[in-house]
């Protein structure tokens, strides 16, 4: 149970949101920095922060429609009001609890103002939108890149609980599991369940499956079955390494983060799969031999994961996206030199920014005449390669079945 007065959770939520919105941290990192709370309060603080981030522009519109003077974006009064309104709309917290936990947060400050705005809005009533606005810059960018439908779908999806996708090492097991547990399989080795606690699910301890959004499973599916030596570059925490190892490839996995490699090591142990792990910066490291196939799942803004991590919409500032694109291009050019003639290079990002996807590949192909895009024949049916041979997964795809993360996947073949 959260502590009775409920204040520590709200204070923690304020702290988490400050870390996310002002310091550009992930919500996970911000939550990890808040210590000493009862687990229920910690969980409540994360839930409140998530609701604020999912509905921020709509919450601000409510606040701005009630105040005579616009409250500064980072003012305590605005943050406390956002917190209270998100709880009302997203978590159905009773009005008396909202007021009782909001006012102490502005003690010695704009208490009357917060009380007044909150009172007015609670009296007026606030219907929960099932398609709240995304941040205006994101809507504008995505509308220009992907059109109105994708933006409308993203607005619907940001407040829907995503399903739980599991990848199995063995397809027959996946199909049996889907039948036994009321799941559906949308691709070989895949089972989709309604969201529930991961570690409580059957088969977790035995390592029969791992959690992986269906979209995130597509890049490894584009690696040709006959490739023997496969390099998984930027591999941790290892969803794709496990897929590749389970498919029978000999996998070398490289990542520059020791802690994330530790998670990859644990994942392999739990699933009884194996790969050679290397802790290295791919901008400096060089392999001693060439590979039949390389999967580069590059670091990116991760805006495709906005359903589970709504803060990505606030972290993906233009400079960050441009810096990512620069790094992605460098990684791609290095990886290209490590491929055997006739080998396959798969590039992917869980980003909905064309700068990190299409533009990176267009620029690469513009300067490297030895590579050509080649659509993978073995991809699941719901994935439609574009005319250029690459795959763009947008919000709206399979929406009625639970949707997918946004992704970009290109498969390039090195001419022989
Ligand atoms: C999108 S994540 C990879 C997810 C992983 N492929 C999976 O399926 O679980 C990107 C990874 O790139 C790693 N990374 C970032 N810069 C790197 C570099 N210069 N060299 C190697 N790895 C890097 C990060 O540590 C991070 O684990």
Coordinates of C-alpha atoms and ligand atoms in Angstrom, one line a residue:
X1 CA 0.0 0.0 0.0
X2 CA 1.2 3.6 -0.7
X3 CA 1.9 5.5 2.6
X4 CA -1.4 6.8 4.0
X5 CA -0.9 10.5 3.4
X6 CA 0.3 9.7 -0.1
X7 CA 2.7 12.6 -0.1
X8 CA 6.1 10.8 -0.6
X9 CA 4.8 9.3 -3.9
X10 CA 3.8 12.8 -5.2
X11 CA 7.1 14.4 -4.1
X12 CA 8.9 11.6 -5.8
X13 CA 6.9 12.1 -9.0
X14 CA 7.8 15.8 -9.0
X15 CA 11.5 14.8 -8.7
X16 CA 11.2 12.2 -11.5
X17 CA 9.5 14.6 -13.8
X18 CA 12.1 17.3 -13.1
X19 CA 14.8 14.8 -14.1
X20 CA 13.0 13.8 -17.3
X21 CA 11.8 17.2 -18.5
X22 CA 14.7 19.5 -17.4
X23 CA 17.6 17.1 -17.4
X24 CA 16.6 14.9 -20.3
X25 CA 16.9 11.6 -18.3
X26 CA 14.9 8.5 -19.1
X27 CA 12.0 7.8 -16.6
X28 CA 13.7 4.5 -15.6
X29 CA 17.0 6.4 -14.7
X30 CA 15.0 9.1 -13.0
X31 CA 13.1 6.5 -11.0
X32 CA 16.3 4.7 -10.0
X33 CA 17.6 7.9 -8.5
X34 CA 14.7 8.1 -6.1
X35 CA 15.6 6.0 -3.1
X36 CA 14.2 5.2 0.3
X37 CA 10.5 5.0 -0.8
X38 CA 8.1 2.1 0.0
X39 CA 7.8 0.0 -3.1
X40 CA 4.1 0.9 -3.5
X41 CA 4.9 4.6 -3.3
X42 CA 7.8 4.2 -5.8
X43 CA 5.4 2.4 -8.2
X44 CA 2.7 5.1 -7.7
X45 CA 5.3 7.8 -8.4
X46 CA 6.3 6.2 -11.7
X47 CA 2.6 5.7 -12.7
X48 CA 1.8 9.3 -12.0
X49 CA 4.9 10.5 -13.9
X50 CA 4.0 8.3 -16.8
X51 CA 0.4 9.7 -16.9
X52 CA 1.8 13.2 -16.9
X53 CA 4.1 12.5 -19.8
X54 CA 1.4 10.8 -21.8
X55 CA -1.0 13.7 -21.5
X56 CA 1.2 16.7 -21.0
X57 CA 0.0 19.0 -23.8
X58 CA -3.6 18.3 -22.9
X59 CA -3.0 18.9 -19.2
X60 CA -1.3 22.2 -20.0
X61 CA -4.2 23.3 -22.2
X62 CA -6.6 22.7 -19.2
X63 CA -4.3 24.7 -16.9
X64 CA -3.9 27.5 -19.4
X65 CA -7.6 27.7 -20.0
X66 CA -8.1 28.4 -16.3
X67 CA -5.3 30.8 -15.3
X68 CA -5.4 34.5 -16.2
X69 CA -1.6 34.7 -16.6
X70 CA 0.3 31.8 -18.2
X71 CA 2.3 29.9 -15.6
X72 CA 6.0 29.4 -16.7
X73 CA 6.6 25.9 -18.0
X74 CA 8.9 24.9 -15.2
X75 CA 7.1 26.6 -12.4
X76 CA 6.2 24.5 -9.3
X77 CA 2.6 25.5 -9.6
X78 CA 2.3 24.1 -13.2
X79 CA 4.1 20.9 -12.2
X80 CA 1.9 20.3 -9.2
X81 CA -1.3 21.0 -11.3
X82 CA -0.1 18.6 -14.0
X83 CA 0.5 15.9 -11.4
X84 CA -3.0 16.4 -9.9
X85 CA -4.8 16.5 -13.3
X86 CA -3.0 13.4 -14.6
X87 CA -4.1 11.5 -11.5
X88 CA -7.7 12.6 -12.0
X89 CA -7.8 11.8 -15.7
X90 CA -5.4 8.8 -16.0
X91 CA -5.6 7.2 -12.6
X92 CA -9.1 8.1 -11.4
X93 CA -7.7 9.3 -8.0
X94 CA -10.6 10.7 -5.9
X95 CA -10.8 14.6 -5.8
X96 CA -10.2 14.9 -2.0
X97 CA -7.0 12.9 -2.3
X98 CA -5.9 15.0 -5.2
X99 CA -6.4 18.3 -3.3
X100 CA -4.9 16.9 -0.1
X101 CA -1.7 15.7 -1.8
X102 CA -1.3 18.7 -4.2
X103 CA -1.5 21.6 -1.7
X104 CA 1.3 20.5 0.6
X105 CA 3.6 20.4 -2.4
X106 CA 3.3 24.2 -2.8
X107 CA 3.4 25.1 0.9
X108 CA 5.0 28.5 1.3
X109 CA 4.3 29.1 -2.4
X110 CA 1.3 29.6 -4.8
X111 CA -1.0 27.5 -2.7
X112 CA -4.1 29.7 -3.3
X113 CA -3.5 29.7 -7.1
X114 CA -3.1 25.9 -7.2
X115 CA -6.2 25.4 -5.0
X116 CA -8.2 27.8 -7.2
X117 CA -7.2 26.2 -10.5
X118 CA -7.7 22.7 -9.2
X119 CA -11.1 23.6 -7.7
X120 CA -12.3 25.2 -10.9
X121 CA -11.3 22.2 -13.0
X122 CA -12.7 19.6 -10.7
X123 CA -16.0 21.4 -10.6
X124 CA -16.1 21.7 -14.3
X125 CA -15.1 18.1 -14.9
X126 CA -12.4 16.8 -17.2
X127 CA -13.3 14.0 -19.6
X128 CA -10.3 11.7 -20.3
X129 CA -9.3 12.0 -24.0
X130 CA -8.6 8.6 -25.6
X131 CA -6.3 10.4 -28.1
X132 CA -4.4 13.1 -26.2
X133 CA -2.1 15.4 -28.2
X134 CA 1.6 14.6 -28.5
X135 CA 4.1 17.4 -28.0
X136 CA 3.4 20.0 -30.8
X137 CA 6.9 19.6 -32.3
X138 CA 6.6 15.8 -32.5
X139 CA 3.1 16.1 -34.1
X140 CA 4.4 18.5 -36.7
X141 CA 7.5 16.4 -37.5
X142 CA 5.6 13.1 -37.7
X143 CA 2.8 14.7 -39.7
X144 CA 5.3 16.0 -42.2
X145 CA 7.1 12.6 -42.4
X146 CA 4.3 10.1 -42.1
X147 CA 1.0 11.9 -42.6
X148 CA -2.1 12.6 -40.5
X149 CA -3.1 8.9 -40.0
X150 CA 0.1 8.0 -38.3
X151 CA -0.1 10.9 -35.9
X152 CA -3.7 10.1 -35.0
X153 CA -2.8 6.5 -34.4
X154 CA 0.1 7.5 -32.2
X155 CA -2.2 9.8 -30.2
X156 CA -4.5 6.8 -29.6
X157 CA -1.7 4.4 -28.8
X158 CA 0.0 6.6 -26.2
X159 CA -2.7 6.0 -23.7
X160 CA -3.3 2.3 -24.5
X161 CA -1.6 -0.4 -22.6
X162 CA 0.6 -2.3 -25.1
X163 CA 0.4 -6.1 -25.3
X164 CA 3.2 -8.3 -24.1
X165 CA 5.2 -9.9 -27.0
X166 CA 7.3 -12.9 -26.3
X167 CA 9.9 -14.4 -28.6
X168 CA 10.6 -18.1 -28.2
X169 CA 13.8 -19.9 -29.2
X170 CA 11.7 -22.7 -30.7
X171 CA 8.6 -22.1 -33.0
X172 CA 6.8 -25.3 -32.0
X173 CA 7.0 -24.2 -28.4
X174 CA 5.7 -20.7 -29.3
X175 CA 2.6 -22.2 -31.1
X176 CA 1.9 -24.6 -28.2
X177 CA 2.3 -21.8 -25.6
X178 CA -0.1 -19.5 -27.6
X179 CA -2.7 -22.2 -27.6
X180 CA -2.2 -23.0 -24.0
X181 CA -2.2 -19.4 -22.7
X182 CA -4.8 -17.8 -24.9
X183 CA -2.2 -15.8 -26.9
X184 CA -1.9 -15.2 -30.6
X185 CA 1.2 -15.8 -32.8
X186 CA 1.8 -13.2 -35.5
X187 CA 5.1 -14.6 -36.7
X188 CA 7.2 -17.7 -36.3
X189 CA 8.6 -17.9 -32.7
X190 CA 6.2 -15.2 -31.5
X191 CA 3.4 -15.1 -28.9
X192 CA 1.3 -12.0 -28.1
X193 CA -0.4 -11.9 -24.7
X194 CA -2.4 -9.3 -22.9
X195 CA 0.0 -7.4 -20.7
X196 CA 0.8 -9.0 -17.3
X197 CA 3.6 -9.6 -14.9
X198 CA 6.6 -11.0 -16.8
X199 CA 8.3 -13.0 -14.1
X200 CA 5.0 -14.6 -13.0
X201 CA 4.4 -16.0 -16.5
X202 CA 4.9 -19.7 -17.1
X203 CA 8.2 -20.6 -18.7
X204 CA 10.2 -17.5 -17.6
X205 CA 12.4 -19.3 -15.1
X206 CA 13.1 -22.1 -17.6
X207 CA 14.2 -19.5 -20.2
X208 CA 11.8 -20.6 -22.9
X209 CA 11.2 -17.1 -24.1
X210 CA 12.2 -13.5 -23.7
X211 CA 10.2 -10.2 -23.9
X212 CA 10.6 -8.4 -27.1
X213 CA 8.2 -6.1 -29.0
X214 CA 7.2 -7.8 -32.2
X215 CA 8.7 -4.9 -34.3
X216 CA 12.0 -5.3 -32.5
X217 CA 12.1 -9.0 -33.6
X218 CA 12.0 -8.0 -37.3
X219 CA 15.6 -7.0 -37.8
X220 CA 17.0 -10.4 -36.8
X221 CA 14.4 -12.1 -39.1
X222 CA 16.1 -10.3 -42.0
X223 CA 19.4 -12.1 -41.5
X224 CA 19.7 -14.9 -44.0
X225 CA 19.3 -18.4 -42.5
X226 CA 22.4 -19.6 -44.3
X227 CA 24.8 -16.9 -42.8
X228 CA 27.2 -18.7 -40.5
X229 CA 29.2 -16.0 -38.8
X230 CA 27.0 -13.1 -37.7
X231 CA 28.1 -9.9 -35.9
X232 CA 25.5 -8.3 -33.7
X233 CA 26.8 -4.8 -33.3
X234 CA 25.3 -2.7 -30.5
X235 CA 23.9 -5.9 -29.1
X236 CA 22.9 -5.3 -25.5
X237 CA 20.6 -6.2 -23.7
X238 CA 20.4 -8.9 -26.3
X239 CA 16.9 -9.6 -27.7
X240 CA 18.4 -9.9 -31.2
X241 CA 21.5 -11.8 -30.1
X242 CA 19.1 -14.4 -28.6
X243 CA 17.1 -14.6 -31.8
X244 CA 20.2 -15.1 -33.9
X245 CA 21.7 -17.7 -31.5
X246 CA 18.4 -19.5 -31.4
X247 CA 18.3 -19.6 -35.2
X248 CA 21.6 -21.4 -35.2
X249 CA 24.1 -18.6 -36.2
X250 CA 27.5 -18.3 -34.6
X251 CA 27.1 -14.9 -33.0
X252 CA 29.6 -12.3 -31.9
X253 CA 27.9 -9.6 -29.9
X254 CA 29.6 -6.2 -29.3
X255 CA 28.4 -3.4 -27.1
X256 CA 30.2 -0.5 -25.4
X257 CA 28.2 -0.6 -22.2
X258 CA 29.5 -3.0 -19.6
X259 CA 26.3 -3.0 -17.5
X260 CA 24.1 -3.7 -20.5
X261 CA 26.5 -6.5 -21.6
X262 CA 26.0 -7.9 -18.1
X263 CA 22.2 -8.1 -18.8
X264 CA 23.0 -9.8 -22.1
X265 CA 25.1 -12.3 -20.3
X266 CA 22.3 -13.0 -17.8
X267 CA 19.7 -13.3 -20.6
X268 CA 21.9 -15.8 -22.5
X269 CA 22.3 -17.8 -19.3
X270 CA 18.6 -17.8 -18.6
X271 CA 17.7 -18.9 -22.1
X272 CA 20.6 -21.5 -22.4
X273 CA 21.9 -19.8 -25.6
X274 CA 25.4 -18.8 -26.4
X275 CA 27.3 -16.0 -28.2
X276 CA 30.8 -14.5 -28.0
X277 CA 30.5 -11.3 -26.0
X278 CA 32.8 -8.4 -26.5
X279 CA 32.9 -5.1 -24.5
X280 CA 34.2 -2.6 -27.1
X281 CA 33.5 0.8 -28.7
X282 CA 32.5 -0.1 -32.2
X283 CA 34.0 3.3 -33.4
X284 CA 37.5 2.0 -32.3
X285 CA 37.2 -1.8 -32.4
X286 CA 38.0 -3.9 -35.4
X287 CA 37.3 -7.5 -36.0
X288 CA 40.1 -9.9 -37.0
X289 CA 37.9 -11.6 -39.7
X290 CA 35.0 -10.7 -41.9
X291 CA 31.4 -11.8 -41.3
X292 CA 28.7 -13.4 -43.4
X293 CA 26.1 -11.0 -42.0
X294 CA 26.0 -8.0 -39.7
X295 CA 23.1 -6.7 -37.7
X296 CA 23.6 -3.1 -36.6
X297 CA 20.8 -2.1 -34.2
X298 CA 22.1 1.4 -33.7
X299 CA 21.7 3.7 -30.7
X300 CA 18.9 6.2 -31.5
X301 CA 16.3 8.5 -30.0
X302 CA 14.0 5.5 -29.5
X303 CA 10.9 7.6 -30.3
X304 CA 9.3 4.4 -31.7
X305 CA 9.0 3.2 -28.1
X306 CA 6.7 6.1 -27.0
X307 CA 4.0 3.7 -25.8
X308 CA 6.1 2.3 -23.0
X309 CA 8.5 5.2 -22.7
X310 CA 6.5 8.4 -23.3
X311 CA 9.4 10.6 -22.2
X312 CA 11.2 9.8 -25.5
X313 CA 9.0 12.4 -27.1
X314 CA 10.5 15.1 -24.9
X315 CA 14.1 13.8 -25.1
X316 CA 14.3 13.6 -28.9
X317 CA 15.4 17.3 -29.4
X318 CA 16.7 18.2 -32.9
X319 CA 20.3 18.3 -31.8
X320 CA 20.1 14.9 -30.2
X321 CA 18.5 13.4 -33.3
X322 CA 21.2 15.1 -35.5
X323 CA 24.0 13.8 -33.3
X324 CA 22.5 10.3 -33.4
X325 CA 22.3 10.4 -37.2
X326 CA 26.0 11.3 -37.3
X327 CA 26.9 8.4 -35.0
X328 CA 24.6 6.0 -36.9
X329 CA 26.3 6.9 -40.2
X330 CA 29.8 6.3 -38.7
X331 CA 28.8 2.9 -37.2
X332 CA 27.3 1.9 -40.5
X333 CA 30.3 2.8 -42.6
X334 CA 32.6 0.9 -40.2
X335 CA 30.4 -2.2 -40.1
X336 CA 30.2 -2.2 -44.0
X337 CA 34.0 -2.8 -44.1
X338 CA 33.7 -6.0 -42.0
X339 CA 31.4 -7.9 -44.3
X340 CA 32.3 -10.7 -46.7
X341 CA 31.6 -10.2 -50.4
X342 CA 27.9 -11.2 -51.0
X343 CA 27.3 -10.7 -47.2
X344 CA 24.2 -9.0 -45.7
X345 CA 24.1 -5.9 -43.6
X346 CA 20.9 -5.2 -41.6
X347 CA 20.5 -1.7 -40.1
X348 CA 17.7 -1.0 -37.7
X349 CA 16.6 1.7 -35.3
X350 CA 13.5 1.9 -33.0
X351 CA 13.0 5.5 -34.1
X352 CA 10.2 7.3 -35.9
X353 CA 12.6 10.0 -37.1
X354 CA 13.4 9.6 -40.8
X355 CA 16.7 11.4 -40.1
X356 CA 17.8 8.3 -38.1
X357 CA 16.4 5.7 -40.6
X358 CA 15.8 6.5 -44.3
X359 CA 18.2 9.4 -44.4
X360 CA 21.1 7.4 -42.9
X361 CA 20.6 4.6 -45.5
X362 CA 20.1 7.0 -48.4
X363 CA 23.4 8.8 -47.5
X364 CA 25.2 5.5 -47.1
X365 CA 24.0 4.2 -50.4
X366 CA 24.9 7.5 -52.0
X367 CA 28.6 7.1 -51.1
X368 CA 28.9 3.3 -51.2
X369 CA 28.3 1.9 -54.6
X370 CA 29.2 -1.7 -53.4
X371 CA 25.9 -2.1 -51.6
X372 CA 22.4 -2.5 -52.8
X373 CA 19.1 -2.6 -50.8
X374 CA 17.4 -6.0 -50.9
X375 CA 14.0 -6.7 -49.4
X376 CA 14.1 -9.8 -47.2
X377 CA 11.8 -12.6 -48.4
X378 CA 11.4 -14.2 -45.0
X379 CA 9.8 -11.3 -43.1
X380 CA 6.4 -11.8 -41.5
X381 CA 3.4 -11.0 -43.7
X382 CA 2.4 -7.8 -41.8
X383 CA 5.7 -6.2 -42.8
X384 CA 5.5 -4.5 -46.2
X385 CA 8.9 -3.4 -47.6
X386 CA 8.8 0.0 -49.3
X387 CA 9.6 0.5 -52.9
X388 CA 13.2 1.0 -51.9
X389 CA 13.3 -2.3 -50.2
X390 CA 13.4 -1.2 -46.6
X391 CA 10.8 -1.5 -43.9
X392 CA 9.1 1.3 -42.0
X393 CA 6.9 0.3 -39.1
X394 CA 4.5 3.2 -38.2
X395 CA 2.0 3.7 -35.4
X396 CA -1.3 2.3 -36.8
X397 CA 0.1 -1.0 -38.1
X398 CA -1.8 -3.9 -36.5
X399 CA -3.5 -1.3 -34.3
X400 CA -6.6 -3.3 -33.5
X401 CA -4.4 -6.3 -32.5
X402 CA -2.4 -4.2 -30.0
X403 CA 0.0 -2.3 -32.3
X404 CA 3.8 -2.3 -32.5
X405 CA 6.7 -0.1 -31.7
X406 CA 7.9 2.2 -34.4
X407 CA 10.9 0.9 -36.3
X408 CA 13.1 1.2 -39.4
X409 CA 14.8 -1.8 -40.9
X410 CA 17.0 -1.8 -44.0
X411 CA 18.7 -4.9 -45.4
X412 CA 21.7 -4.2 -47.7
X413 CA 23.7 -6.7 -49.7
X414 CA 27.4 -6.3 -50.4
X415 CA 28.0 -7.0 -54.1
X416 CA 30.1 -10.1 -54.7
Ligands
LIG1 C1 19.2 0.1 -29.5 S1 20.3 -0.5 -28.3 C2 20.6 -2.1 -28.8 C3 19.5 -3.1 -28.4 C4 19.9 -4.5 -28.7 N1 20.3 -4.7 -30.1 C5 18.8 -5.5 -28.4 O1 18.2 -6.1 -29.3 O2 18.6 -5.8 -27.2 C6 21.8 0.3 -28.8 C7 23.1 -0.2 -28.0 O3 24.2 0.4 -28.6 C8 25.2 0.5 -27.7 N2 26.2 1.4 -28.2 C9 26.1 2.8 -28.3 N3 27.3 3.3 -28.8 C10 28.1 2.2 -29.1 C11 29.4 2.1 -29.6 N4 30.1 3.2 -30.0 N5 29.9 0.9 -29.7 C12 29.2 -0.2 -29.3 N6 28.0 -0.2 -28.8 C13 27.4 1.0 -28.7 C14 24.5 0.9 -26.4 O4 25.2 0.5 -25.2 C15 23.2 0.1 -26.5 O5 23.2 -1.1 -25.8

